[in-house]
């Protein structure tokens, strides 16, 4: 067969024309990306500039002589009120609040969701509905009653108090996520385990939780983001010795005397947001999988 014949039988693919609707979609995505990335860009370049360069007013210009001095000062010696020990104290306080709050809320929420999805507990639907109603009530409504309750019990402002608060407010969301995920699993697994003699906690620990890795990642990201970024609850319930990083950041930005060090403010803000960003970008694939898996059944 000649080359002409081969060329004649080859299918001809015409390039697809991009429709106006698709151009509009691309434009929308580009504008949205710029909307969120431009402030981040300004924060990064400002944090790398000395104050002499910032005073020139070139907001979007790259730093002529990049320096990490502002980052070092924000971490070690920026004033957060009466003390000038940087934002590192708030970082470790936030870790002390975050770790037990995330672990306890996920354990209790997954256990509750497991019970509500596979064990037919009397009044389970009423309990689940009540938890969902509470989840959509603004938590600011509960601040004063909770202050009175913890004051009456003698706990007051302490690490145990703020951990308890974050655990309580995280339970409805954690229960909803794990209930929906466990309800989407084949019920035959649960029945087979029951026939083999496994009890409530054995099925939970040996079968359900090992299969719930995507949902655990989702729960960790949601709880980490919510707890790490919290300001008002930490300010009210943590106490002076346990103030989280967000409160320390507010003190750095709003208690500056003399010249305002914008580079230090931007560096402190980026340091505060660093941990949730690292967790999210490091586990984004699992986050999408977990959200999709938990949305199969309601």
Coordinates of N, CA, C and O in Angstrom, one line a residue, residues 39-126:
X39 N -2.8 38.9 47.3 CA -2.5 39.3 48.7 C -1.3 38.4 49.3 O -0.5 38.9 50.0
X40 N -1.3 37.1 48.9 CA -0.3 36.3 49.4 C 1.1 36.7 48.9 O 2.1 36.7 49.6
X41 N 1.1 37.1 47.6 CA 2.3 37.6 47.0 C 2.8 38.8 47.7 O 4.0 39.0 48.0
X42 N 1.9 39.8 48.0 CA 2.3 41.0 48.6 C 2.8 40.7 50.0 O 3.8 41.3 50.5
X43 N 2.2 39.8 50.7 CA 2.7 39.4 52.1 C 4.1 38.9 52.0 O 5.0 39.2 52.8
X44 N 4.4 38.0 51.1 CA 5.7 37.3 51.0 C 6.8 38.4 50.6 O 7.8 38.4 51.3
X45 N 6.5 39.2 49.6 CA 7.6 40.1 49.2 C 7.8 41.2 50.2 O 8.9 41.7 50.4
X46 N 6.7 41.6 50.9 CA 6.9 42.6 52.0 C 7.7 42.1 53.1 O 8.5 42.8 53.7
X47 N 7.4 40.8 53.5 CA 8.2 40.2 54.6 C 9.6 40.1 54.3 O 10.5 40.0 55.2
X48 N 10.0 40.1 53.0 CA 11.4 39.9 52.7 C 12.1 41.3 52.4 O 13.3 41.3 52.1
X49 N 11.4 42.4 52.5 CA 12.0 43.7 52.3 C 12.4 44.3 53.6 O 11.7 44.2 54.6
X50 N 13.5 45.1 53.6 CA 13.7 46.0 54.8 C 12.8 47.2 54.8 O 12.2 47.5 53.8
X51 N 12.6 47.8 55.9 CA 11.7 48.9 56.0 C 12.1 50.1 55.1 O 11.2 50.8 54.6
X52 N 13.3 50.3 54.9 CA 13.8 51.4 54.0 C 13.2 51.2 52.6 O 12.8 52.1 51.9
X53 N 13.1 49.9 52.2 CA 12.6 49.6 50.8 C 11.1 49.7 50.8 O 10.4 50.1 49.8
X54 N 10.4 49.3 51.9 CA 9.0 49.4 52.0 C 8.5 50.8 52.0 O 7.4 51.1 51.4
X55 N 9.2 51.7 52.6 CA 8.8 53.1 52.6 C 8.8 53.8 51.2 O 8.1 54.8 51.0
X56 N 9.4 53.2 50.2 CA 9.4 53.7 48.9 C 8.0 53.5 48.2 O 7.8 54.2 47.2
X57 N 7.2 52.6 48.7 CA 5.8 52.5 48.3 C 5.6 51.6 47.1 O 4.5 51.5 46.6
X58 N 6.6 50.9 46.7 CA 6.4 49.9 45.5 C 5.9 48.6 46.1 O 6.7 47.7 46.4
X59 N 4.6 48.5 46.2 CA 4.0 47.4 46.9 C 4.2 46.1 46.2 O 4.5 45.1 46.8
X60 N 4.1 46.1 44.8 CA 4.2 44.8 44.1 C 5.6 44.5 43.6 O 5.8 43.4 43.0
X61 N 6.6 45.4 43.9 CA 7.9 45.2 43.4 C 8.6 44.1 44.2 O 8.4 43.9 45.4
X62 N 9.4 43.3 43.5 CA 10.2 42.3 44.2 C 11.3 42.9 45.1 O 11.7 44.1 44.8
X63 N 11.7 42.3 46.2 CA 12.7 42.9 47.1 C 14.0 43.0 46.4 O 14.5 42.1 45.7
X64 N 14.6 44.2 46.5 CA 16.0 44.4 45.8 C 17.0 43.6 46.5 O 18.0 43.1 45.9
X65 N 16.9 43.5 47.9 CA 17.9 42.7 48.6 C 17.1 41.9 49.7 O 16.9 42.3 50.8
X66 N 16.7 40.7 49.2 CA 15.8 39.9 50.1 C 16.5 39.6 51.4 O 17.7 39.3 51.5
X67 N 15.8 39.6 52.5 CA 16.3 39.3 53.8 C 15.3 38.6 54.7 O 14.1 38.9 54.6
X68 N 15.8 37.7 55.5 CA 14.9 36.9 56.5 C 14.9 37.6 57.8 O 14.4 36.9 58.8
X69 N 15.4 38.8 58.0 CA 15.5 39.4 59.3 C 14.2 39.6 59.9 O 14.0 39.4 61.1
X70 N 13.2 40.0 59.1 CA 11.8 40.2 59.6 C 11.3 38.9 60.2 O 10.6 38.8 61.2
X71 N 11.5 37.8 59.5 CA 11.0 36.4 59.9 C 11.7 36.1 61.2 O 11.0 35.6 62.1
X72 N 13.0 36.3 61.4 CA 13.7 36.0 62.6 C 13.2 36.8 63.8 O 12.9 36.3 64.9
X73 N 12.9 38.1 63.5 CA 12.4 39.0 64.6 C 11.0 38.6 64.9 O 10.7 38.6 66.1
X74 N 10.2 38.3 64.0 CA 8.8 37.8 64.2 C 8.8 36.6 65.1 O 7.9 36.4 66.0
X75 N 9.7 35.7 64.9 CA 9.7 34.4 65.6 C 10.4 34.5 67.0 O 9.9 33.9 67.9
X76 N 11.4 35.4 67.1 CA 12.2 35.4 68.3 C 12.0 36.6 69.2 O 12.1 36.5 70.5
X77 N 11.8 37.8 68.7 CA 11.9 39.0 69.5 C 10.8 40.0 69.3 O 10.9 41.1 69.8
X78 N 9.8 39.7 68.5 CA 8.7 40.7 68.3 C 7.9 40.8 69.6 O 7.7 39.8 70.3
X79 N 7.5 42.0 69.9 CA 6.7 42.2 71.2 C 5.3 41.8 71.0 O 4.6 42.3 70.1
X80 N 4.8 41.0 71.9 CA 3.4 40.5 71.9 C 2.7 41.0 73.1 O 1.9 40.3 73.7
X81 N 2.9 42.2 73.4 CA 2.3 42.8 74.6 C 3.4 43.3 75.5 O 4.3 44.1 75.1
X82 N 3.5 42.8 76.8 CA 4.5 43.2 77.7 C 5.8 42.5 77.5 O 6.9 42.9 78.0
X83 N 5.8 41.4 76.8 CA 7.0 40.6 76.6 C 7.4 40.7 75.1 O 6.5 40.9 74.3
X84 N 8.6 40.5 74.8 CA 9.2 40.6 73.5 C 9.9 39.3 73.2 O 11.1 39.3 73.0
X85 N 9.2 38.2 73.2 CA 9.8 36.9 72.9 C 9.3 36.3 71.6 O 9.5 35.1 71.3
X86 N 8.7 37.1 70.7 CA 8.3 36.7 69.4 C 7.0 35.8 69.5 O 6.4 35.6 70.5
X87 N 6.7 35.3 68.3 CA 5.4 34.6 68.2 C 5.6 33.1 68.5 O 4.7 32.3 68.4
X88 N 6.8 32.7 68.8 CA 7.1 31.3 69.0 C 6.4 30.8 70.3 O 6.0 29.6 70.3
X89 N 6.2 31.6 71.3 CA 5.4 31.2 72.5 C 4.0 30.8 72.1 O 3.5 29.8 72.6
X90 N 3.4 31.7 71.3 CA 2.0 31.4 70.8 C 2.0 30.1 70.0 O 1.0 29.4 70.0
X91 N 3.1 29.8 69.2 CA 3.1 28.6 68.4 C 3.0 27.4 69.2 O 2.3 26.5 69.0
X92 N 3.9 27.3 70.3 CA 3.9 26.2 71.1 C 2.6 26.1 72.0 O 2.1 25.0 72.3
X93 N 2.0 27.2 72.4 CA 0.7 27.2 73.0 C -0.4 26.6 72.1 O -1.2 25.8 72.5
X94 N -0.3 27.0 70.8 CA -1.3 26.5 69.9 C -1.1 25.0 69.7 O -2.1 24.3 69.5
X95 N 0.1 24.5 69.7 CA 0.3 23.1 69.6 C -0.2 22.3 70.8 O -0.9 21.3 70.6
X96 N -0.1 22.9 72.0 CA -0.6 22.3 73.2 C -2.1 22.2 73.2 O -2.7 21.3 73.7
X97 N -2.7 23.2 72.6 CA -4.2 23.2 72.5 C -4.6 22.3 71.3 O -5.6 21.6 71.5
X98 N -3.9 22.3 70.2 CA -4.3 21.7 69.0 C -4.3 20.1 69.1 O -5.3 19.5 68.8
X99 N -3.2 19.6 69.6 CA -3.0 18.1 69.5 C -4.1 17.4 70.3 O -4.8 16.5 69.8
X100 N -4.3 17.7 71.6 CA -5.3 16.9 72.3 C -6.7 17.2 71.8 O -7.6 16.3 71.8
X101 N -7.0 18.5 71.4 CA -8.3 18.8 70.9 C -8.7 18.0 69.6 O -9.8 17.5 69.5
X102 N -7.7 17.9 68.7 CA -7.9 17.1 67.5 C -8.1 15.6 67.8 O -9.0 15.0 67.3
X103 N -7.2 15.1 68.6 CA -7.3 13.7 68.9 C -8.6 13.3 69.6 O -9.3 12.3 69.2
X104 N -8.9 14.0 70.6 CA -10.1 13.7 71.4 C -11.4 13.9 70.6 O -12.3 13.0 70.6
X105 N -11.5 15.0 69.8 CA -12.7 15.2 69.0 C -12.9 14.2 67.9 O -14.0 13.7 67.6
X106 N -11.8 13.7 67.3 CA -11.9 12.7 66.2 C -12.2 11.4 66.8 O -13.1 10.6 66.3
X107 N -11.6 11.0 68.0 CA -11.9 9.7 68.6 C -13.4 9.7 69.0 O -14.1 8.7 68.7
X108 N -13.8 10.7 69.7 CA -15.2 10.7 70.2 C -16.2 10.8 69.1 O -17.2 10.2 69.0
X109 N -15.9 11.7 68.1 CA -16.8 11.9 67.0 C -16.9 10.7 66.1 O -18.0 10.3 65.6
X110 N -15.8 10.0 65.9 CA -15.8 8.7 65.1 C -16.6 7.6 65.8 O -17.3 6.9 65.2
X111 N -16.4 7.6 67.1 CA -17.1 6.5 67.9 C -18.6 6.8 67.9 O -19.4 5.9 67.7
X112 N -19.0 8.1 68.0 CA -20.4 8.4 68.0 C -21.0 8.2 66.6 O -22.1 7.7 66.5
X113 N -20.3 8.6 65.6 CA -20.8 8.4 64.2 C -20.9 6.9 63.9 O -21.8 6.5 63.2
X114 N -19.9 6.1 64.4 CA -20.0 4.6 64.2 C -21.2 4.1 64.9 O -22.0 3.2 64.3
X115 N -21.5 4.5 66.1 CA -22.7 4.0 66.8 C -24.0 4.4 66.1 O -24.9 3.6 66.1
X116 N -24.0 5.6 65.6 CA -25.3 6.1 65.0 C -25.5 5.5 63.6 O -26.7 5.5 63.2
X117 N -24.5 5.0 63.0 CA -24.6 4.5 61.6 C -24.9 3.0 61.6 O -25.7 2.6 60.7
X118 N -24.3 2.2 62.4 CA -24.4 0.8 62.3 C -25.1 0.1 63.5 O -25.6 -1.0 63.4
X119 N -25.1 0.8 64.7 CA -25.8 0.2 65.8 C -27.1 1.0 66.0 O -27.1 2.2 66.2
X120 N -28.2 0.3 66.0 CA -29.5 0.9 66.1 C -29.9 1.3 67.5 O -30.5 0.5 68.2
X121 N -29.3 2.4 67.9 CA -29.5 2.9 69.3 C -30.9 3.6 69.3 O -31.3 4.3 68.4
X122 N -31.6 3.3 70.4 CA -32.9 4.0 70.6 C -32.7 5.5 70.7 O -31.9 6.0 71.5
X123 N -33.5 6.2 69.9 CA -33.4 7.7 69.9 C -32.2 8.2 69.2 O -31.9 9.4 69.3
X124 N -31.6 7.4 68.3 CA -30.4 7.8 67.6 C -30.6 9.0 66.7 O -29.9 9.9 66.5
X125 N -31.8 8.9 65.9 CA -32.1 10.0 65.0 C -32.4 11.3 65.7 O -32.0 12.4 65.2
X126 N -33.0 11.2 66.8 CA -33.3 12.4 67.6 C -32.0 13.1 68.1 O -31.8 14.3 68.0

